mmCIF file with all atom_site columns, C-alpha atoms in Angstrom:
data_model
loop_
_atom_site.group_PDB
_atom_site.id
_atom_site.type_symbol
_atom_site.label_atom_id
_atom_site.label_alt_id
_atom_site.label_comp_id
_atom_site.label_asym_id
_atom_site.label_entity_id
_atom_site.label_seq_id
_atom_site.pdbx_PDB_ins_code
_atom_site.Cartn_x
_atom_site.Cartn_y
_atom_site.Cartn_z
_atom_site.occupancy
_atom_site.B_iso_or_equiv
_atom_site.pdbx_formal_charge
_atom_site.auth_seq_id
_atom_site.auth_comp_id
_atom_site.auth_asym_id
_atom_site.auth_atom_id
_atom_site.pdbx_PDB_model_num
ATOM 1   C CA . UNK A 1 1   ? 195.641 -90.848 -143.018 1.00 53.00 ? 1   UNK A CA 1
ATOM 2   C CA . UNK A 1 2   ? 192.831 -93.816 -141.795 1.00 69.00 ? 2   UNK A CA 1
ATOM 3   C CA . UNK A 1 3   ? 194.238 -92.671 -138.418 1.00 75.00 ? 3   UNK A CA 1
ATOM 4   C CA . UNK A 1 4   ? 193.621 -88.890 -139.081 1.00 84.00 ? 4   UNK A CA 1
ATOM 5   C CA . UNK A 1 5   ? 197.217 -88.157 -139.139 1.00 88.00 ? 5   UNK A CA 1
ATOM 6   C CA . UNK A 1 6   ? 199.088 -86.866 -142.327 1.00 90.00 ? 6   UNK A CA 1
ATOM 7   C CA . UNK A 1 7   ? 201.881 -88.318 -142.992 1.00 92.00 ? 7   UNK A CA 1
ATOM 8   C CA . UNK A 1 8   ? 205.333 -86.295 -144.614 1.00 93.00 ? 8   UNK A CA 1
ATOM 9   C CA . UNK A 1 9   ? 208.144 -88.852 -145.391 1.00 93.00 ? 9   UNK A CA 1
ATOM 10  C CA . UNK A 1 10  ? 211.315 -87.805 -146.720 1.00 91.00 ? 10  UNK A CA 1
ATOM 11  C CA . UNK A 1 11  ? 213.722 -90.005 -149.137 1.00 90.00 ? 11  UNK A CA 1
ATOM 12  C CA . UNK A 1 12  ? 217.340 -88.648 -149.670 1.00 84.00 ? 12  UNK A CA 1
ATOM 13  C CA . UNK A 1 13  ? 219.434 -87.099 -146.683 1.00 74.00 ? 13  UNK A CA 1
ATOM 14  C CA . UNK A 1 14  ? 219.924 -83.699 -146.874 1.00 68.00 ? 14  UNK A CA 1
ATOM 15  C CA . UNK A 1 15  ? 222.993 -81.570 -145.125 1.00 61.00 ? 15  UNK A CA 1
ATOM 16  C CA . UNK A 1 16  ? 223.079 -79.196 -142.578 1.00 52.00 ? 16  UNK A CA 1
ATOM 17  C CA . UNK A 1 17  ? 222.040 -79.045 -139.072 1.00 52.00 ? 17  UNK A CA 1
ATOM 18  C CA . UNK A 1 18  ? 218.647 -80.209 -138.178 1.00 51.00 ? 18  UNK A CA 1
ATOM 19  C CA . UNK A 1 19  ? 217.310 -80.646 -134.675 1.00 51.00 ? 19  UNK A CA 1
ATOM 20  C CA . UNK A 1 20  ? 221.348 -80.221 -133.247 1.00 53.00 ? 20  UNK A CA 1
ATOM 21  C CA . UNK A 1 21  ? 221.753 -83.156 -135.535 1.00 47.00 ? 21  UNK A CA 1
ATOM 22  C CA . UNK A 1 22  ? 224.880 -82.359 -138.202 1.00 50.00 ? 22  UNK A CA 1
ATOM 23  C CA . UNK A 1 23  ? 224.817 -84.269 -141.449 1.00 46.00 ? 23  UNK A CA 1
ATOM 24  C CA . UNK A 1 24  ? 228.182 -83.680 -143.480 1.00 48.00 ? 24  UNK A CA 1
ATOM 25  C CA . UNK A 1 25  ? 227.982 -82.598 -147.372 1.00 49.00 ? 25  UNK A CA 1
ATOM 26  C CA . UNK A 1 26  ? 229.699 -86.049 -147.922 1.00 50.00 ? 26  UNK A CA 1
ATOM 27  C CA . UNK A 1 27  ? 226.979 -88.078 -146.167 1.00 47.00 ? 27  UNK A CA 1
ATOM 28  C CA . UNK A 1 28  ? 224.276 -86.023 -147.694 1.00 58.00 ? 28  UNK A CA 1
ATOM 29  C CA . UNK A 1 29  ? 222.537 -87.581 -150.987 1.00 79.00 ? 29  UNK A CA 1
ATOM 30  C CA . UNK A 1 30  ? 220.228 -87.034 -153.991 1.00 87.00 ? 30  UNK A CA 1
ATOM 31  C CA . UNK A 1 31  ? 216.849 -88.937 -153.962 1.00 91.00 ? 31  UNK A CA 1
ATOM 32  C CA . UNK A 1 32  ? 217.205 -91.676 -156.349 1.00 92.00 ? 32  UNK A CA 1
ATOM 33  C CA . UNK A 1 33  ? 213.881 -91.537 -158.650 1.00 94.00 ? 33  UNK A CA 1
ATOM 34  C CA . UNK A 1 34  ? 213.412 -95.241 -159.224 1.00 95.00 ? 34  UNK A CA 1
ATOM 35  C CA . UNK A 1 35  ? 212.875 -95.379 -155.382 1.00 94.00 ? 35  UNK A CA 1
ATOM 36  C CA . UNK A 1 36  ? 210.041 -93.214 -155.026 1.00 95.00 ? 36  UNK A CA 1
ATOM 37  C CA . UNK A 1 37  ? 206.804 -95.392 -156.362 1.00 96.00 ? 37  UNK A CA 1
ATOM 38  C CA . UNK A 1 38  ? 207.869 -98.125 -153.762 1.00 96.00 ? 38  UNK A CA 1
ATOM 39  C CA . UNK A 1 39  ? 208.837 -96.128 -151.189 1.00 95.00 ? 39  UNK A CA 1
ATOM 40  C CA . UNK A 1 40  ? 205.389 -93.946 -150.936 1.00 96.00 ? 40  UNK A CA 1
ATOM 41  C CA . UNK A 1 41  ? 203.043 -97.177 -151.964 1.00 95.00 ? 41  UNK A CA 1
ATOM 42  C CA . UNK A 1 42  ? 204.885 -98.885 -148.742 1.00 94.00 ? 42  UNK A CA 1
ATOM 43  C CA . UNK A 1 43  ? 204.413 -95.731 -146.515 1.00 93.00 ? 43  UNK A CA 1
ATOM 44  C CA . UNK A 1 44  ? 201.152 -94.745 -147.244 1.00 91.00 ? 44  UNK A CA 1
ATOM 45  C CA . UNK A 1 45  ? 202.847 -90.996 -146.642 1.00 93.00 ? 45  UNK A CA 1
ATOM 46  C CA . UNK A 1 46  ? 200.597 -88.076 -148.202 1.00 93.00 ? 46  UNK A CA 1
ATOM 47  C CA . UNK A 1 47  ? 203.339 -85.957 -149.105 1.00 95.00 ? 47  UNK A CA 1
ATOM 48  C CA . UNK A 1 48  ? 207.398 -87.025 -150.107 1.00 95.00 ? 48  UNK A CA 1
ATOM 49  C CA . UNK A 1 49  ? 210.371 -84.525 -148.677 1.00 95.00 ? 49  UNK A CA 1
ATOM 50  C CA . UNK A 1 50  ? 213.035 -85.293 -151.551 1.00 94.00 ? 50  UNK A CA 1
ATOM 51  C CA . UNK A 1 51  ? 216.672 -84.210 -152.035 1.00 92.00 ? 51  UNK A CA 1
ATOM 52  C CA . UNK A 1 52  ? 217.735 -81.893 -154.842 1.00 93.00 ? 52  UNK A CA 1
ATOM 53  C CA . UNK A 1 53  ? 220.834 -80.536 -153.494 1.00 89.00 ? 53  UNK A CA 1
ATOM 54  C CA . UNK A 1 54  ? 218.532 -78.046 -150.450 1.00 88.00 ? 54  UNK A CA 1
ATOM 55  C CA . UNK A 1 55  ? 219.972 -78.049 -147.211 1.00 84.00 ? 55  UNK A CA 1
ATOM 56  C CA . UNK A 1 56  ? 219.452 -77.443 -143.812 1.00 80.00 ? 56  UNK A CA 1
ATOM 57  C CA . UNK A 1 57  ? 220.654 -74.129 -141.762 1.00 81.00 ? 57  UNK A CA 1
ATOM 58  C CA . UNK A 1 58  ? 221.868 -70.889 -143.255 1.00 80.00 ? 58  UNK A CA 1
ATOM 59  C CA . UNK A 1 59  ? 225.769 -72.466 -144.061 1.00 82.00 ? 59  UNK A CA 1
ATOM 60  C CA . UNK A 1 60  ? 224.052 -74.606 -146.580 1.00 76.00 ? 60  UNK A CA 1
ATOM 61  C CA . UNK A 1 61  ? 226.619 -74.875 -148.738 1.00 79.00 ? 61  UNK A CA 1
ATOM 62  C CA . UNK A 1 62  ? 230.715 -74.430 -148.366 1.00 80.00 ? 62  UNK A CA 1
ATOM 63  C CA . UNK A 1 63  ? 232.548 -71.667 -150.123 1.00 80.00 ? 63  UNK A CA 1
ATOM 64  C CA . UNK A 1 64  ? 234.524 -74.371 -152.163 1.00 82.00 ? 64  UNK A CA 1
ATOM 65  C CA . UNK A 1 65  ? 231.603 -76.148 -153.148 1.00 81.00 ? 65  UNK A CA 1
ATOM 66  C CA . UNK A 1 66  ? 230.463 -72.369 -154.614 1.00 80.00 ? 66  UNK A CA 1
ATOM 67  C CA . UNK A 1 67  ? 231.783 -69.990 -157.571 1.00 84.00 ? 67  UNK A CA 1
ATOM 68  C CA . UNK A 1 68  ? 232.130 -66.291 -157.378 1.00 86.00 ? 68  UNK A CA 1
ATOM 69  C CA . UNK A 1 69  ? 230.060 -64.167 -159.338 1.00 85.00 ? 69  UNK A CA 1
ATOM 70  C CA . UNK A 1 70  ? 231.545 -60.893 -160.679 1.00 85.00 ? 70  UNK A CA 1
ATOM 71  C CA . UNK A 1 71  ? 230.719 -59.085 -157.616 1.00 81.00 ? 71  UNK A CA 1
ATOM 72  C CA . UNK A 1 72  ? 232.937 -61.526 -155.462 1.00 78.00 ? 72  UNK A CA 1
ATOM 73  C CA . UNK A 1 73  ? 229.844 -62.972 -154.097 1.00 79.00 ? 73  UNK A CA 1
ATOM 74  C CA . UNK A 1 74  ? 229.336 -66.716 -153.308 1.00 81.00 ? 74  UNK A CA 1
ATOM 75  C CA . UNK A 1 75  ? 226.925 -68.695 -155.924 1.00 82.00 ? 75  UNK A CA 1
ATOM 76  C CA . UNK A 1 76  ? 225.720 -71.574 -154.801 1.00 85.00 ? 76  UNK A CA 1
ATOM 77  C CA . UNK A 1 77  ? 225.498 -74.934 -156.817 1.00 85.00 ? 77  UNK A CA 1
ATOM 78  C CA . UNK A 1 78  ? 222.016 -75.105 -158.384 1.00 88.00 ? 78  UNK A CA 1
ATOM 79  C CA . UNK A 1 79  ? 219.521 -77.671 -157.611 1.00 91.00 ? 79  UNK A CA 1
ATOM 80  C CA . UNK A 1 80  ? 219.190 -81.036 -159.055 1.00 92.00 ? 80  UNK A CA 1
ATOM 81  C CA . UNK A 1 81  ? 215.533 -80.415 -161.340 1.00 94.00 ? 81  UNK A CA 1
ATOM 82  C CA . UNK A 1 82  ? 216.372 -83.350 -163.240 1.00 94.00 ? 82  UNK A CA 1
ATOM 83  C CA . UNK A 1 83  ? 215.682 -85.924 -160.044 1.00 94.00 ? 83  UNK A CA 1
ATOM 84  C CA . UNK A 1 84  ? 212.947 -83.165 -159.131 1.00 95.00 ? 84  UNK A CA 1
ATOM 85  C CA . UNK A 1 85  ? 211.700 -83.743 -162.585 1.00 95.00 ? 85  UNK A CA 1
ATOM 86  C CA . UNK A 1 86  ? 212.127 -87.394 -162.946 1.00 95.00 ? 86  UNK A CA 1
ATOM 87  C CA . UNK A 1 87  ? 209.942 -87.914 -159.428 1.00 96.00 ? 87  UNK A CA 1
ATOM 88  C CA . UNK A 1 88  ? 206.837 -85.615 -161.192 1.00 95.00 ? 88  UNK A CA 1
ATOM 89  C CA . UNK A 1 89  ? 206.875 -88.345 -163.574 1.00 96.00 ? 89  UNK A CA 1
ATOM 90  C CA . UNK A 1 90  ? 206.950 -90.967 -161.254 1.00 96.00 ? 90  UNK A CA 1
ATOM 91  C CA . UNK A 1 91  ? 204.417 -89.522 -159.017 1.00 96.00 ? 91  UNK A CA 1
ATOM 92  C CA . UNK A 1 92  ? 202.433 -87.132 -161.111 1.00 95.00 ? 92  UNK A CA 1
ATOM 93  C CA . UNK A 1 93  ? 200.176 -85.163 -158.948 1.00 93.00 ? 93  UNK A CA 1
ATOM 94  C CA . UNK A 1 94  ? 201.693 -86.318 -156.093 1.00 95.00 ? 94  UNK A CA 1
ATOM 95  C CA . UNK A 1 95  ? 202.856 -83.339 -153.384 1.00 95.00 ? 95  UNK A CA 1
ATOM 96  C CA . UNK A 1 96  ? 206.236 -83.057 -153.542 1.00 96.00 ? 96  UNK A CA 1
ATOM 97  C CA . UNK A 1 97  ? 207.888 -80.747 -150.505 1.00 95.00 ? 97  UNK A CA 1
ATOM 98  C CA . UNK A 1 98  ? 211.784 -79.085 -150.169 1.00 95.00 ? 98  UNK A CA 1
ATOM 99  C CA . UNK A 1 99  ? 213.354 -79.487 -146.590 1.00 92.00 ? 99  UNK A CA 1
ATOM 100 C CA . UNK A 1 100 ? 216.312 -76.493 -145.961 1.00 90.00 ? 100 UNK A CA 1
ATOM 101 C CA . UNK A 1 101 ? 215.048 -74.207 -148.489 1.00 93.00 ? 101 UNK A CA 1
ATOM 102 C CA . UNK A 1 102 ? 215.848 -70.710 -147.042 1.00 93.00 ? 102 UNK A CA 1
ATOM 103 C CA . UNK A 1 103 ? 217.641 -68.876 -149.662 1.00 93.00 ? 103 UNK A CA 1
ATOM 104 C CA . UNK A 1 104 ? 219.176 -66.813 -146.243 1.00 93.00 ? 104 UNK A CA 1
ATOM 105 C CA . UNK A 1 105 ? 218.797 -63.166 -147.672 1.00 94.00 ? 105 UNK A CA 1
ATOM 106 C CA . UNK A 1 106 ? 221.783 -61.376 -147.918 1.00 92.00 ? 106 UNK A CA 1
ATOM 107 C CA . UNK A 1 107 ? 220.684 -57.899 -147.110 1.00 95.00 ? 107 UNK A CA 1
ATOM 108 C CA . UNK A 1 108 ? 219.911 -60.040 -143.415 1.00 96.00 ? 108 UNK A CA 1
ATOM 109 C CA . UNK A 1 109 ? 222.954 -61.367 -143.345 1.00 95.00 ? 109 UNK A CA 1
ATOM 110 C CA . UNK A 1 110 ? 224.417 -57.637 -143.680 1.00 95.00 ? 110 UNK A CA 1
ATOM 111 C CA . UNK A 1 111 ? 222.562 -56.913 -140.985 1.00 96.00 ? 111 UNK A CA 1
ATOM 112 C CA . UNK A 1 112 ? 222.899 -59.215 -138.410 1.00 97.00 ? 112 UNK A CA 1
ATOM 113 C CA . UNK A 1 113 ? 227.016 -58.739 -139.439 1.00 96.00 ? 113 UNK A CA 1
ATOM 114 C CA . UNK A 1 114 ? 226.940 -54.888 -138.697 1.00 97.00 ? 114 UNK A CA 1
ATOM 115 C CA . UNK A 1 115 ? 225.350 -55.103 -135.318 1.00 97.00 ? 115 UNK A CA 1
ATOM 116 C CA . UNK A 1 116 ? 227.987 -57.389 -133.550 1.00 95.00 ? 116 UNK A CA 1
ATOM 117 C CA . UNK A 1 117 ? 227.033 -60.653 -135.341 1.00 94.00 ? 117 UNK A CA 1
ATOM 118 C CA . UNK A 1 118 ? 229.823 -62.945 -137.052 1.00 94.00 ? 118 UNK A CA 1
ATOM 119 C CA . UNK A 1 119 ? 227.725 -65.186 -140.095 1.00 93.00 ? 119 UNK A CA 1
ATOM 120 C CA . UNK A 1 120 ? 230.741 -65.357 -142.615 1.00 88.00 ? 120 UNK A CA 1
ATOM 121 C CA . UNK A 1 121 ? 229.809 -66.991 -145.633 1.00 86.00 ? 121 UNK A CA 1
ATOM 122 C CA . UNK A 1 122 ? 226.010 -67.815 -145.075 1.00 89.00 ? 122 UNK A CA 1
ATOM 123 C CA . UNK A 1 123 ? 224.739 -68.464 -148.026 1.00 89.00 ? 123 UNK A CA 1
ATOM 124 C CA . UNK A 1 124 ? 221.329 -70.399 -149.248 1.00 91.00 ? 124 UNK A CA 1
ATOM 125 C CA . UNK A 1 125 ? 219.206 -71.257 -152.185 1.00 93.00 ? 125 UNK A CA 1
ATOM 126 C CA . UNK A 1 126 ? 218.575 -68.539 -154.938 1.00 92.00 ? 126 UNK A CA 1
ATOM 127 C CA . UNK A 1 127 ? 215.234 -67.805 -154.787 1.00 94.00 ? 127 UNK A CA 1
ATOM 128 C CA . UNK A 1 128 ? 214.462 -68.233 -158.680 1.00 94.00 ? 128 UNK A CA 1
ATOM 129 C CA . UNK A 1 129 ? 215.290 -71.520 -157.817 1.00 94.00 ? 129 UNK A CA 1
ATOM 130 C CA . UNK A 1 130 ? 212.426 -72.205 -155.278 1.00 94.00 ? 130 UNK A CA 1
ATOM 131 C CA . UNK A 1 131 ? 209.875 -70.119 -157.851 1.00 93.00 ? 131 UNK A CA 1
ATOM 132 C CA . UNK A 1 132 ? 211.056 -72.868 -160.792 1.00 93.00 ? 132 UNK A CA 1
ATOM 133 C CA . UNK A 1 133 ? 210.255 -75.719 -157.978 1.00 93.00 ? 133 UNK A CA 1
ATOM 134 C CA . UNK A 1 134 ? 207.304 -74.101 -156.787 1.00 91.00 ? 134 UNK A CA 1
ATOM 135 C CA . UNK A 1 135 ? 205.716 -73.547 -160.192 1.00 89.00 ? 135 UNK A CA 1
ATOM 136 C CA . UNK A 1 136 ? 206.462 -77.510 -160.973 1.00 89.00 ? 136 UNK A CA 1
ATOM 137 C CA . UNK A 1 137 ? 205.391 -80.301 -158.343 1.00 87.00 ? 137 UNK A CA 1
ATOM 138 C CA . UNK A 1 138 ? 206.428 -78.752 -155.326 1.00 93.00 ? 138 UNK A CA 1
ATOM 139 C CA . UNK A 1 139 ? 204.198 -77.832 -153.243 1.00 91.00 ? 139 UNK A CA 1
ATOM 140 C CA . UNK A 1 140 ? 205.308 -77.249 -149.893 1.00 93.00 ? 140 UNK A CA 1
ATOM 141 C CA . UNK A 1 141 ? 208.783 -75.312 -149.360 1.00 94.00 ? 141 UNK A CA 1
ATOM 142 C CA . UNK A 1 142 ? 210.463 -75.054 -145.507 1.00 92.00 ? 142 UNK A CA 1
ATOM 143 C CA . UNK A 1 143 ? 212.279 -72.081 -145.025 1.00 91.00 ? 143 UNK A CA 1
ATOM 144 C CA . UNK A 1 144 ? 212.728 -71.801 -141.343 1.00 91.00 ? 144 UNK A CA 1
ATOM 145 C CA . UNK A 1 145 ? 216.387 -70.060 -140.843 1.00 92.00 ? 145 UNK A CA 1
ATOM 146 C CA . UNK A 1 146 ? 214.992 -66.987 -143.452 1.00 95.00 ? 146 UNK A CA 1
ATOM 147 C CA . UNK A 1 147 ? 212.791 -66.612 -140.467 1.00 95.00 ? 147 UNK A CA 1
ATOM 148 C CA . UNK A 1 148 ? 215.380 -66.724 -137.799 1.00 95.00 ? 148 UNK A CA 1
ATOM 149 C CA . UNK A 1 149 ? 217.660 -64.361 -139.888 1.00 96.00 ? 149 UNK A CA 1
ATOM 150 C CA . UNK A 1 150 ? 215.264 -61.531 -140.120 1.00 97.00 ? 150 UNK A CA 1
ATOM 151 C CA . UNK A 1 151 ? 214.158 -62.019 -136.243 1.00 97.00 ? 151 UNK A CA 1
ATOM 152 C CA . UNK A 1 152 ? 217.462 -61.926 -135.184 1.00 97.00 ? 152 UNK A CA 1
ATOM 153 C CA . UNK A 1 153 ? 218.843 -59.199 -137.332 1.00 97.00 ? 153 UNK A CA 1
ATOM 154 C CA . UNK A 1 154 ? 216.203 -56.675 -136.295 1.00 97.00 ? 154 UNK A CA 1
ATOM 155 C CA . UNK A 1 155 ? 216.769 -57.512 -132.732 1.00 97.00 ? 155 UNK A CA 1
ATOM 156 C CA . UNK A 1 156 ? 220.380 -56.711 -132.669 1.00 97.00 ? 156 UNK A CA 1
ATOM 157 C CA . UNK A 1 157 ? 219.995 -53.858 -134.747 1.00 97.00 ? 157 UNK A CA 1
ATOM 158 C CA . UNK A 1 158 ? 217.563 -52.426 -132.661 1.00 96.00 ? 158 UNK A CA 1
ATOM 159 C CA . UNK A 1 159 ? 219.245 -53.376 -129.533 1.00 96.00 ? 159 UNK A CA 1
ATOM 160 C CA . UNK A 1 160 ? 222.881 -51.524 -130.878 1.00 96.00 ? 160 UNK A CA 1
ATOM 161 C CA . UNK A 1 161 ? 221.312 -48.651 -131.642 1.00 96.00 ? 161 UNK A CA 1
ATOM 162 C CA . UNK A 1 162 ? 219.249 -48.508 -128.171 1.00 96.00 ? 162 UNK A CA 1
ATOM 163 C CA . UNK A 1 163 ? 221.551 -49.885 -125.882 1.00 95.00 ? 163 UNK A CA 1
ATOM 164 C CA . UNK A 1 164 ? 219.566 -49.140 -122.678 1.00 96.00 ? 164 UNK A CA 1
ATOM 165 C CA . UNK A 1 165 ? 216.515 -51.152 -123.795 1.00 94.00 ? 165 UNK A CA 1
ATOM 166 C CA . UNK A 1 166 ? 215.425 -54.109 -122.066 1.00 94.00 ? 166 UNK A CA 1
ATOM 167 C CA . UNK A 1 167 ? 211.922 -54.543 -122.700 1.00 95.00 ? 167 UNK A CA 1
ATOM 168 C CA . UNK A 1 168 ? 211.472 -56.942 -124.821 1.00 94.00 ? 168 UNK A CA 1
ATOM 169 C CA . UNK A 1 169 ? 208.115 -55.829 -126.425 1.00 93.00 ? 169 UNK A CA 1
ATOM 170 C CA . UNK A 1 170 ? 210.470 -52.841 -127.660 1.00 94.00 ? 170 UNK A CA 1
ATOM 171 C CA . UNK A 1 171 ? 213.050 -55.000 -129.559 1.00 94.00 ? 171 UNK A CA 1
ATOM 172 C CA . UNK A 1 172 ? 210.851 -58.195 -130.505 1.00 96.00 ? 172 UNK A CA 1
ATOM 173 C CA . UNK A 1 173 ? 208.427 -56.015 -132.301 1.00 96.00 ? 173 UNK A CA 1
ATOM 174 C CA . UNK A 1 174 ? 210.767 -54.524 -135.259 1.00 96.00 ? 174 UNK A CA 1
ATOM 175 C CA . UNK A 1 175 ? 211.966 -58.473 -135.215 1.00 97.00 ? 175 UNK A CA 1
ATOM 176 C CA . UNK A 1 176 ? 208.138 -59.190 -136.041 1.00 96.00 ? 176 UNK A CA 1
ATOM 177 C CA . UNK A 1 177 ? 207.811 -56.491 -138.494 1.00 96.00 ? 177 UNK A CA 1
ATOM 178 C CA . UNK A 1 178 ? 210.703 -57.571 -140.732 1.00 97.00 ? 178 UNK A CA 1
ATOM 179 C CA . UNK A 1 179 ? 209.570 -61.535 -140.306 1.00 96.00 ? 179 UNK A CA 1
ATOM 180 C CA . UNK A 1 180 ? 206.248 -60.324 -141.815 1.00 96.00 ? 180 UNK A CA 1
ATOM 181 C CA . UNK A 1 181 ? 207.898 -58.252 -144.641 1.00 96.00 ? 181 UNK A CA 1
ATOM 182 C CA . UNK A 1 182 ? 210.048 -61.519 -145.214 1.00 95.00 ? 182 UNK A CA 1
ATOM 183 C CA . UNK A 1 183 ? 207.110 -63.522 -145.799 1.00 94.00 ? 183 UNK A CA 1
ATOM 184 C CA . UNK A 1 184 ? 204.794 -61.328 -147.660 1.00 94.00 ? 184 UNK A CA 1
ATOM 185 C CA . UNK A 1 185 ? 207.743 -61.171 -149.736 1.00 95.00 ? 185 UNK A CA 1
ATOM 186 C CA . UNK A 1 186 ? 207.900 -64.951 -150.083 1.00 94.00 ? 186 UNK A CA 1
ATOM 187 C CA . UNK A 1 187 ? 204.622 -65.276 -150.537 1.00 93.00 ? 187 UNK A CA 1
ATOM 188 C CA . UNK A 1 188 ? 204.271 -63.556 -153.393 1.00 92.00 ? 188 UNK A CA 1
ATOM 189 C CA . UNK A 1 189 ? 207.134 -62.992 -155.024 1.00 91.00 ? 189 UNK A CA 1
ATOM 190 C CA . UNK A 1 190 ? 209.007 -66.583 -154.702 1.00 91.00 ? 190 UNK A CA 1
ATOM 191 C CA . UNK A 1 191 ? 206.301 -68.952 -153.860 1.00 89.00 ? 191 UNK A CA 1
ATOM 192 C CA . UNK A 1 192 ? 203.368 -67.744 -155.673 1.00 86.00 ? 192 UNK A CA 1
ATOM 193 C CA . UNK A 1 193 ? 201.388 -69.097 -152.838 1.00 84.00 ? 193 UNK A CA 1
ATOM 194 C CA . UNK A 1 194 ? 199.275 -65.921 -152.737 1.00 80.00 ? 194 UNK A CA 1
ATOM 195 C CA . UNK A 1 195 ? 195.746 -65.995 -152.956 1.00 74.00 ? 195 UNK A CA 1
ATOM 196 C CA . UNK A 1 196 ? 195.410 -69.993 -153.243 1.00 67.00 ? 196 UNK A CA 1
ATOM 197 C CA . UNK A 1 197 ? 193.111 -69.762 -150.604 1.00 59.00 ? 197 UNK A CA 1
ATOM 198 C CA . UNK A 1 198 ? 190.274 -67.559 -152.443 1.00 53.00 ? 198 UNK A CA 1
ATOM 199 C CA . UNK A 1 199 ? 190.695 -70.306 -155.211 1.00 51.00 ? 199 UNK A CA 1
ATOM 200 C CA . UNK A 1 200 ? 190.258 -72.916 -153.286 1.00 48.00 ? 200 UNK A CA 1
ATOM 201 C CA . UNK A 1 201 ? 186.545 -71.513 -152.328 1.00 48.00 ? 201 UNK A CA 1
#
């Protein structure tokens, strides 16, 4: 910050596939909460990335590390809110942020499936699990590969059921549409990030 540059550390390793970069379940592991007064006094860092069981990519977690819900459908483990918990207390007030936090929306999933695509499996964090973080200490939550999943659903699906299109203006637009639905929707419905800009006036 004296340099005018803010500062996100992150303590814990999370899995999944970040920047082409694979980190196996095994290696991954849960931020230890007697580490985190040291760690951001020594940093300086403005905001602390810790791991609660989030991971990167839209595989996040493996089928046998799941149960099945009545339905058949995957459930993933939930997240760790004790160690989320036990860091408020450590560092109360301090922002705490959630790496690989896409909860990788199902109905996309469906989607991109139907229209040629092969995601078996893809599964992500609930999203009443990011509203319980969000409405504690958390304060900044990534969810880059919801993004990606809406983009690239709407593209196929547009480009399967017009299979003479090339202009790209014609299928990138529905991809833009259904990104913005995605994040109005996380906006308000799973962050409660909505309107925190009016209040801050």
């Amino acid at each position: 910050t004296k340099l005018g540059v803010v500062v996100e550390a992150e303590l814990g390793t999370l899995a999944g596939i970040e920047d082409e970069v694979k980190v196996a379940a095994h290696e991954a592991s849960y931020t230890r909460p007697e580490e985190v007064e040291e760690f951001v006094s020594k940093t300086g860092c403005d905001s602390l990335a810790i791991a609660i069981g989030t991971s990167h990519g839209a595989y996040k977690f493996k089928p046998e590390q799941c149960t099945r819900n009545e339905k058949g459908i995957l459930v993933p483990p939930p997240l760790r809110f004790d160690v989320l918990e036990e860091v408020s207390k450590r560092l109360p007030g301090f922002p705490i942020v959630l790496h690989g936090s896409s909860s990788v929306p199902q109905e996309y999933v469906k989607m991109v499936n139907e229209f040629g695509g092969q995601m078996p499996n893809a599964i992500g964090v609930p999203e009443e699990q990011l509203r319980q973080a969000a409405k504690l200490s958390v304060c900044k939550i990534n969810i880059d590969s919801d993004s990606r999943l809406a983009f690239t659903a709407a593209v196929r699906k547009t480009l399967a059921e017009k299979p003479a299109e090339f202009d790209p203006r014609k299928y990138c637009g529905p991809a833009r549409d259904l990104m913005e639905v995605m994040y109005k929707h996380k906006i308000i419905d799973v962050l409660g990030s909505d309107n925190k800009l009016a209040q801050l006036d």
